[in-house]
Tab-separated table of C-alpha atoms and ligand atoms in Angstrom:
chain	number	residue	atom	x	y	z
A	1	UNK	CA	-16.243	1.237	34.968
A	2	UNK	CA	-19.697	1.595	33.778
A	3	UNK	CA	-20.698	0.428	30.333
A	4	UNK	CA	-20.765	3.490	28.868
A	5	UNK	CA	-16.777	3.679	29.770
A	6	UNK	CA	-16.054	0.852	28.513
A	7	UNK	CA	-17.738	1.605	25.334
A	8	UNK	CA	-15.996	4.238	25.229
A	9	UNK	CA	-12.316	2.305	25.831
A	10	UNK	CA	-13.696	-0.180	23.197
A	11	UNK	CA	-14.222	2.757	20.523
A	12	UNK	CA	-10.795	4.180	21.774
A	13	UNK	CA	-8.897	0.959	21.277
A	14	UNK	CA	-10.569	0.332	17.373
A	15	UNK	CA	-9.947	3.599	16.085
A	16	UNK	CA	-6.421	3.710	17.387
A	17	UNK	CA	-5.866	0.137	15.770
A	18	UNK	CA	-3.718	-0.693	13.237
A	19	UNK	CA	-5.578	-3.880	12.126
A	20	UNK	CA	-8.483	-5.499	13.427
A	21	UNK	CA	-9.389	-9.226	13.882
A	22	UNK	CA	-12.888	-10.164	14.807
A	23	UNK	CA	-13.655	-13.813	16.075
A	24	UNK	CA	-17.748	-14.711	16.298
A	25	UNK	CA	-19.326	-17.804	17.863
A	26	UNK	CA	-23.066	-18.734	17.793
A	27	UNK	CA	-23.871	-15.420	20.157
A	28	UNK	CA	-23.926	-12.870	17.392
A	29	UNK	CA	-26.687	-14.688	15.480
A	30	UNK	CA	-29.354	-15.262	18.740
A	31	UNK	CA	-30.804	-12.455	18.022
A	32	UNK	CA	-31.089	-13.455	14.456
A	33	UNK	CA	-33.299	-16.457	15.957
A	34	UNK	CA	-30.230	-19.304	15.552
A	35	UNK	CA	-30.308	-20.882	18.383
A	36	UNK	CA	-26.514	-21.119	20.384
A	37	UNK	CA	-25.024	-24.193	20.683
A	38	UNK	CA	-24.543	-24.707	24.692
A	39	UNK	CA	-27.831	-22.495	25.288
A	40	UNK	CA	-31.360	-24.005	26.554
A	41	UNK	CA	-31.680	-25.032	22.746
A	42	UNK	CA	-28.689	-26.479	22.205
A	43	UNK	CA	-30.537	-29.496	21.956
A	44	UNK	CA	-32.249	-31.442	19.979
A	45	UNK	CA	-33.986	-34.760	20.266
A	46	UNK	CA	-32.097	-35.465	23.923
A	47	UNK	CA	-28.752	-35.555	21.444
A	48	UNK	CA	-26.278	-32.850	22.722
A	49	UNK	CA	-24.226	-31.364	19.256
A	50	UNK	CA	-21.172	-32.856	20.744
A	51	UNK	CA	-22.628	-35.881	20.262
A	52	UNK	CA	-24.132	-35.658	16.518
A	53	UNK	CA	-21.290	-33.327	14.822
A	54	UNK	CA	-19.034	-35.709	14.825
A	55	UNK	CA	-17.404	-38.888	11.879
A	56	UNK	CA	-18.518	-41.308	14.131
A	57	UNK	CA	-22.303	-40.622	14.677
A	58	UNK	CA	-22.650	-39.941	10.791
A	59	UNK	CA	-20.707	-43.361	10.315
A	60	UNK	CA	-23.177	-45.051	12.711
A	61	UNK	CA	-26.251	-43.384	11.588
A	62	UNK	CA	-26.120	-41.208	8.205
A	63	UNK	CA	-29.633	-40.482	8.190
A	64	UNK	CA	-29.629	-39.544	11.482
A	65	UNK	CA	-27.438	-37.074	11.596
A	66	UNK	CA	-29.154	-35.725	8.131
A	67	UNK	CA	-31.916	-35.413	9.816
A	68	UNK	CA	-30.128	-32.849	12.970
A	69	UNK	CA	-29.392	-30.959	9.912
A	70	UNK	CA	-32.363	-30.526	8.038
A	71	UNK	CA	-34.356	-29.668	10.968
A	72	UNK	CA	-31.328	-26.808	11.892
A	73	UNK	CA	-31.555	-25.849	8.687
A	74	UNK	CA	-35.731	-25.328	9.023
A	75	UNK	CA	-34.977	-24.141	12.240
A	76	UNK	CA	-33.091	-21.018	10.595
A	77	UNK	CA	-33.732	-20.485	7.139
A	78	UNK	CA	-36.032	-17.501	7.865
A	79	UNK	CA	-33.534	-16.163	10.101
A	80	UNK	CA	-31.922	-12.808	9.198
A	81	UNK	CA	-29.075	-10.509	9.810
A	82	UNK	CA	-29.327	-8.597	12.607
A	83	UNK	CA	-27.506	-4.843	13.695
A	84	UNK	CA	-25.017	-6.795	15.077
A	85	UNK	CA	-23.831	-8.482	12.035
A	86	UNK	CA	-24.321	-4.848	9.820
A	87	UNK	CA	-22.095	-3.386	12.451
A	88	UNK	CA	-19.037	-5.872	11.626
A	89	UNK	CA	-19.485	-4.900	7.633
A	90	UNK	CA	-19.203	-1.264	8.395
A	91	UNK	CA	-15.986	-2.034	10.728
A	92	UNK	CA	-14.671	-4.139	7.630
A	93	UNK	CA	-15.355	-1.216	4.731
A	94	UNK	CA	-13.465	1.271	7.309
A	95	UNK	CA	-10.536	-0.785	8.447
A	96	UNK	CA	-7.306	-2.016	6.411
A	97	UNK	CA	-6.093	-4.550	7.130
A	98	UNK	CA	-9.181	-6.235	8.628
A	99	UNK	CA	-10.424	-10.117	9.354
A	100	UNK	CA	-13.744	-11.858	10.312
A	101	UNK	CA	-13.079	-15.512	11.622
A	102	UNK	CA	-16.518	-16.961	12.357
A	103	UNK	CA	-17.101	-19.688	14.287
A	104	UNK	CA	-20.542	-20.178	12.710
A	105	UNK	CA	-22.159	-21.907	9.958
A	106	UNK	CA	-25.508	-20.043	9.428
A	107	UNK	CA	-24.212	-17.784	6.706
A	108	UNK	CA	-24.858	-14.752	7.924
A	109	UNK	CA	-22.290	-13.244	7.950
A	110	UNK	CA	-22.389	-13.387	4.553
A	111	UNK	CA	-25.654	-12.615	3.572
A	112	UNK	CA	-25.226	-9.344	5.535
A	113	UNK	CA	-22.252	-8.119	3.673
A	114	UNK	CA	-19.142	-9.468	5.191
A	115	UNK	CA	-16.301	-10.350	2.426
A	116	UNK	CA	-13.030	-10.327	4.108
A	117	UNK	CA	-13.823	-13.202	6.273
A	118	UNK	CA	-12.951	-17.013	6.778
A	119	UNK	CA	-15.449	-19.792	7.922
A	120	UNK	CA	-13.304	-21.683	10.624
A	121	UNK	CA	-16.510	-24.853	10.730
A	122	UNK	CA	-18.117	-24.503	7.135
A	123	UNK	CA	-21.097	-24.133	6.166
A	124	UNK	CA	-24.753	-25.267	6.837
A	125	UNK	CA	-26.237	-24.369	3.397
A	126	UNK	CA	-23.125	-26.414	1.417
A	127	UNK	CA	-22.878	-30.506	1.209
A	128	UNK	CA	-19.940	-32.272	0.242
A	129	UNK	CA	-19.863	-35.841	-1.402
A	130	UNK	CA	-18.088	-38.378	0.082
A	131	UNK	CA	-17.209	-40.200	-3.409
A	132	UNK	CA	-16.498	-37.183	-5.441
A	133	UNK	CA	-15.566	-34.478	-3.383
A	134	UNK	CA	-17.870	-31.659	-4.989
A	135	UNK	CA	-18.997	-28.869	-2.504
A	136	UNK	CA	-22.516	-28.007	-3.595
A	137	UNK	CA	-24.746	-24.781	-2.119
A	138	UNK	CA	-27.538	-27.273	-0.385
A	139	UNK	CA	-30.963	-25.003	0.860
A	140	UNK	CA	-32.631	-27.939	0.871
A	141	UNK	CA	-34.237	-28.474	4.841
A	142	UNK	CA	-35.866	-31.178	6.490
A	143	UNK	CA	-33.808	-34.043	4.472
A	144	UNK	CA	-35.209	-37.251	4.319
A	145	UNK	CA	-32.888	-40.104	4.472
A	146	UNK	CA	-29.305	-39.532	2.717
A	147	UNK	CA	-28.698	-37.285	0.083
A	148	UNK	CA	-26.772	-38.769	-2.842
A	149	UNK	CA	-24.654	-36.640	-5.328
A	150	UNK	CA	-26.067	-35.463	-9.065
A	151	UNK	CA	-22.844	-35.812	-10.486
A	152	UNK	CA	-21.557	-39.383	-8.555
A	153	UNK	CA	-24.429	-40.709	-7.208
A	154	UNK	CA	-22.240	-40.755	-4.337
A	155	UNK	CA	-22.993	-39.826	-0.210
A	156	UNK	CA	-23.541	-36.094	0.929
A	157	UNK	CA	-22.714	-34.962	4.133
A	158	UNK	CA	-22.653	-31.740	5.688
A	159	UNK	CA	-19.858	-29.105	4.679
A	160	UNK	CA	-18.935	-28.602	8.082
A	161	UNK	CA	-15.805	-29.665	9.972
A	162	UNK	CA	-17.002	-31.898	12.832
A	163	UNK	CA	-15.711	-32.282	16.389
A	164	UNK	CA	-12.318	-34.344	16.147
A	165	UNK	CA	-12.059	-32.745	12.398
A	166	UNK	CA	-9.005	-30.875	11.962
A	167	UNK	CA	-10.144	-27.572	9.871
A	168	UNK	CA	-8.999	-26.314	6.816
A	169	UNK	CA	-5.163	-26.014	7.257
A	170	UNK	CA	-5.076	-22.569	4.866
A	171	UNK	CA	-7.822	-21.576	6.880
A	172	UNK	CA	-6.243	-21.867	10.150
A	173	UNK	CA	-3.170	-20.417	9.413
A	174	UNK	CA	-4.704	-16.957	7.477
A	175	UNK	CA	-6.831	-16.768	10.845
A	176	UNK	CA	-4.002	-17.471	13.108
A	177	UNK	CA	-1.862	-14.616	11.057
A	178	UNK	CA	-4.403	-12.145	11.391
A	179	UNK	CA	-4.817	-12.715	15.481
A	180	UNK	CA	-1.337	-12.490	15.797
A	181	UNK	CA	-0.575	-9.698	13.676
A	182	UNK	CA	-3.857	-7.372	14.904
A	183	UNK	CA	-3.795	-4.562	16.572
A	184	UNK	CA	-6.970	-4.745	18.166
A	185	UNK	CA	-9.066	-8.461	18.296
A	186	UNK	CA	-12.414	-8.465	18.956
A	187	UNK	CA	-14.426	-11.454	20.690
A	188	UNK	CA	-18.002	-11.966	20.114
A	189	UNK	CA	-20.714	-14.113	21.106
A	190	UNK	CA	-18.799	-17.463	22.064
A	191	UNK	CA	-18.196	-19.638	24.852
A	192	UNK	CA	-14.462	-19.988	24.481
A	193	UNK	CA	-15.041	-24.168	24.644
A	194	UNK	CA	-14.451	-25.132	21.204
A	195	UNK	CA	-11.131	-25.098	19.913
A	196	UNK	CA	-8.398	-24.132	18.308
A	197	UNK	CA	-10.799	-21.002	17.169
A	198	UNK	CA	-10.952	-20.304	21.163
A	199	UNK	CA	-7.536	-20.087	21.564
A	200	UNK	CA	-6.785	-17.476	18.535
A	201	UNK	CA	-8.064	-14.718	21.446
A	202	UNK	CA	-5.002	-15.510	23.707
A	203	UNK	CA	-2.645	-16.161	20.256
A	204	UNK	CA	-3.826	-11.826	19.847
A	205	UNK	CA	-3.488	-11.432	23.506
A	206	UNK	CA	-0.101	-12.844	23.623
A	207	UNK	CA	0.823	-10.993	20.205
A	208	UNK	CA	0.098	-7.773	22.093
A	209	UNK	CA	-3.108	-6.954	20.856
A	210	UNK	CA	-5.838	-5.396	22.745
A	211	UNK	CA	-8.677	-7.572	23.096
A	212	UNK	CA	-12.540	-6.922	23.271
A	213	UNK	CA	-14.915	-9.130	24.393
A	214	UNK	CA	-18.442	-8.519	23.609
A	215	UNK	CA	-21.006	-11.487	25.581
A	216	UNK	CA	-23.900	-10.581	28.367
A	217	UNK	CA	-21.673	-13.923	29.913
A	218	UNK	CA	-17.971	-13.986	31.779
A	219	UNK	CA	-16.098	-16.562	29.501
A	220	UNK	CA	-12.613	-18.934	29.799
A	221	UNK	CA	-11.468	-15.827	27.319
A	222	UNK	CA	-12.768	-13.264	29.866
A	223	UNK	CA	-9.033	-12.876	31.481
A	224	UNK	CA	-7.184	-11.942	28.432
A	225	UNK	CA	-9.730	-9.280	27.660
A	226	UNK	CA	-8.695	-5.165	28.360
A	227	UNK	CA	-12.641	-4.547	28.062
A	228	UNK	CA	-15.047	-6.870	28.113
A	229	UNK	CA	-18.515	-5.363	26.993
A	230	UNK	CA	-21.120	-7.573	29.297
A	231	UNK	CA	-24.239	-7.438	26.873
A	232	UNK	CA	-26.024	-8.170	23.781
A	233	UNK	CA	-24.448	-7.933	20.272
A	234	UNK	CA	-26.945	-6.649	18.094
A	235	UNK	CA	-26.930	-3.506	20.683
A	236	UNK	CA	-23.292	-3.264	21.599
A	237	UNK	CA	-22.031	-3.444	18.489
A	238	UNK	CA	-23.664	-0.519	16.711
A	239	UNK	CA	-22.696	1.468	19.603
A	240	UNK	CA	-19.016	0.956	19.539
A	241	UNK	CA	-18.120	0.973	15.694
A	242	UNK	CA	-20.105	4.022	15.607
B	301	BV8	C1	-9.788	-30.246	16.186
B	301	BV8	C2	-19.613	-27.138	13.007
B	301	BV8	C3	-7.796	-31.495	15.921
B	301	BV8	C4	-20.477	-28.344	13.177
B	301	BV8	C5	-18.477	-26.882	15.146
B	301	BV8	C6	-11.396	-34.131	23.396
B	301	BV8	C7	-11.667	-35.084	22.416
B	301	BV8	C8	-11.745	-34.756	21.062
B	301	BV8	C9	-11.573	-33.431	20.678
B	301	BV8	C10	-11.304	-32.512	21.685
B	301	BV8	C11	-11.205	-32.835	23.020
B	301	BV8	N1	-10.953	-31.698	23.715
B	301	BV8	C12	-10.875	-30.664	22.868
B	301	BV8	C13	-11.065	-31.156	21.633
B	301	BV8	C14	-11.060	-30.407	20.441
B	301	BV8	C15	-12.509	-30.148	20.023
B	301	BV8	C16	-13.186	-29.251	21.039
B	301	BV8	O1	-12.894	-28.078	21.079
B	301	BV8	N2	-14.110	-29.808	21.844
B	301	BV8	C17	-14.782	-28.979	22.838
B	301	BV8	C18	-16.254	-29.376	22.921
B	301	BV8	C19	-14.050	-29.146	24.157
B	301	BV8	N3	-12.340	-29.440	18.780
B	301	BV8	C20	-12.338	-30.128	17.640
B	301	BV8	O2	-12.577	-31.318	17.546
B	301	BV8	C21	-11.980	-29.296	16.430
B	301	BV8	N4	-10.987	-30.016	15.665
B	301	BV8	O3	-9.449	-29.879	17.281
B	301	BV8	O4	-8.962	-30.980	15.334
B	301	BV8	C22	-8.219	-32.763	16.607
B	301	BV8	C23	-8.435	-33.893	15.823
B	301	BV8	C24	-8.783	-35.077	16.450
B	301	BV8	C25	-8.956	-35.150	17.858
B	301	BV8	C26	-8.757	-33.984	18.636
B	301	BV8	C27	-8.410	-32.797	18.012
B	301	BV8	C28	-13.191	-29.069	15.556
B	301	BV8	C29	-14.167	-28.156	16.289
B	301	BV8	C30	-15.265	-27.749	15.307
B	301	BV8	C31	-16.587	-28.321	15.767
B	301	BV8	N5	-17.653	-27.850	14.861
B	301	BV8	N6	-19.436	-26.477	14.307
B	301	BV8	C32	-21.928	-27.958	13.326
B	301	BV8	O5	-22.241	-26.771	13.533
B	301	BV8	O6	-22.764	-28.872	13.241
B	301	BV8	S1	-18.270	-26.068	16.611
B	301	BV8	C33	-19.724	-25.340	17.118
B	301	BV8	O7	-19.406	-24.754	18.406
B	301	BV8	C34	-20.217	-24.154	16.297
B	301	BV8	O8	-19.412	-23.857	15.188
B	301	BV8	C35	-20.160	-23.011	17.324
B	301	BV8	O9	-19.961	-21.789	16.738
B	301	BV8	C36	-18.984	-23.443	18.079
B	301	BV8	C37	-18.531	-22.768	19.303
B	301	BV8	O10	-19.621	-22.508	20.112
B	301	BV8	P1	-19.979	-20.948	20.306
B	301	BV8	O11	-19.994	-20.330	18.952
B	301	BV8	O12	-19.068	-20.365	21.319
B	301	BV8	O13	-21.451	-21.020	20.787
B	301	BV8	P2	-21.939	-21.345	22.279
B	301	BV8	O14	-23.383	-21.718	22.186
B	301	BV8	O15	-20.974	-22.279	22.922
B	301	BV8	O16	-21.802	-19.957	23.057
B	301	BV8	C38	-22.625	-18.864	22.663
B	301	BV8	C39	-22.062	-17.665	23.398
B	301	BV8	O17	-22.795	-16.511	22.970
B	301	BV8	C40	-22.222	-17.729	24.912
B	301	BV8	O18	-21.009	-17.318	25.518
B	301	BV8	C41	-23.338	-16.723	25.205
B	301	BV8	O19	-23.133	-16.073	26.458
B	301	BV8	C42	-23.154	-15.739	24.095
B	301	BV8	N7	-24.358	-15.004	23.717
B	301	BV8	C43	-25.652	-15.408	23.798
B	301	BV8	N8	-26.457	-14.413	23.334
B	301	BV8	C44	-25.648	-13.392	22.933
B	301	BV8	C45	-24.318	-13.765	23.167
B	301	BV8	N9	-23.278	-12.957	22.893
B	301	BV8	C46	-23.563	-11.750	22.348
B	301	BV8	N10	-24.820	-11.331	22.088
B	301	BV8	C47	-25.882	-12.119	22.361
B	301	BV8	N11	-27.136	-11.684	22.104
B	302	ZN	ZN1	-20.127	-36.949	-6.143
């Protein structure tokens, strides 16, 4: 099959779907400029994220881990939207029912238009304090030390869910719903490591859905895929919700 074929059995699939399901990993914002978590930048400092994302390393070193965030949050704060993300809002204003489960925390998603969506990991513009429990939008980059709360004076950390987290139990379940109810589940722009968001592609698979995978790389999610779409996002994308 060439590409062009399976662009074409992509289209096919969507526009015969019932309901679509989208799940998006770090992939869909590279070409944004946000750097993917298992890719050549992945890393930071020698520290692998598997090793800073977690309770332990922020109970061990607060300020360290503060300071992985602020310089992610340098790292992308000029970074935009790119055709890739536009393409999944014009997918969303066309289909009923229709859910984006993201994988990432960059917020762009959001910032490009997306509203019937759930953050599976948070967000890395939002801290949470540790005393009071307030969720506050956070731009600020390249912390210093440990940010304390305005309202409790209390510790911030990160509104994200960490590895060994569990996620947001609502969460979970509307995103589980939606992969097993689709008729059509699109993949794009993850590894398929991290769960339980990888596993929501074989939850669709196993619910009968067709699935499309959209990544230049064969992934662990590869095998329960009817087309997988080996290329870039911000290119594919466009080309099969047109
Ligand atoms: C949980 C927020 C229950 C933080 C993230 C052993 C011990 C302990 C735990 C586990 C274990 N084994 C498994 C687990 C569970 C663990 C896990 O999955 N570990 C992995 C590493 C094996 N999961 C958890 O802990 C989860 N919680 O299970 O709770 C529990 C409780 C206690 C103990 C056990 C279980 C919580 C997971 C959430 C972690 N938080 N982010 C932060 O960001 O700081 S996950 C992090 O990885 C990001 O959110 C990221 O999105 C996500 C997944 O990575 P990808 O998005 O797939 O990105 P990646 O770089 O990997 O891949 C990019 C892909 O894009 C590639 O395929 C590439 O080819 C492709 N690509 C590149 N360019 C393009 C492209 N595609 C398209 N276009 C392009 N241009
Ligand atoms: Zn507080």
């Amino acid at each position: 099959m060439s590409l062009e074929d399976d662009i074409e059995k992509a289209r096919a699939i969507l526009r015969g779907a019932r309901s679509i399901a989208v799940l998006t990993g770090a992939g869909i914002s590279a070409e944004s400029g946000v750097p993917t978590f298992r890719g050549a930048e992945g890393l930071w400092k020698h520290f692998r994220p598997e090793e800073l994302a977690t309770p332990y390393a922020f109970a061990r070193d607060p300020a360290l881990v503060w300071e992985w965030y602020g310089w992610r949050r340098l790292r992308i704060k000029d970074a935009r939207p790119n055709p890739g993300h536009y393409a999944l809002v014009t997918l969303e204003q066309r289909c009923e029912p229709f859910l984006l489960i993201t994988q990432n925390v960059d917020d762009l998603h959001k910032v490009a238009g997306s509203r019937r969506m759930v953050r599976l990991h948070g967000s890395l513009w939002e801290s949470r304090c540790l005393g009071c429990g307030e969720v506050f939008e956070d731009r600020a980059a390249a912390v210093e030390g440990v940010p304390r709360c305005a309202k409790c004076q209390g510790m911030l950390r990160p509104n994200v869910v960490w590895f060994g987290e569990n996620l947001d139990e609502e969460i979970l379940d509307q995103a589980s719903n939606a992969a097993a109810t689709c008729g059509a589940f699109l993949v794009v722009g993850t590894s398929g490591v991290v769960q339980p968001a990888a596993s929501l592609a074989l939850i669709a698979s196993r619910h009968g859905a067709r699935v499309i995978e959209v990544n230049p790389d064969e992934t662990p999610l590869s095998h329960a895929c009817d087309v997988a779409l080996r290329g870039s996002s911000g290119s594919l994308l466009p080309r099969i919700v047109s």
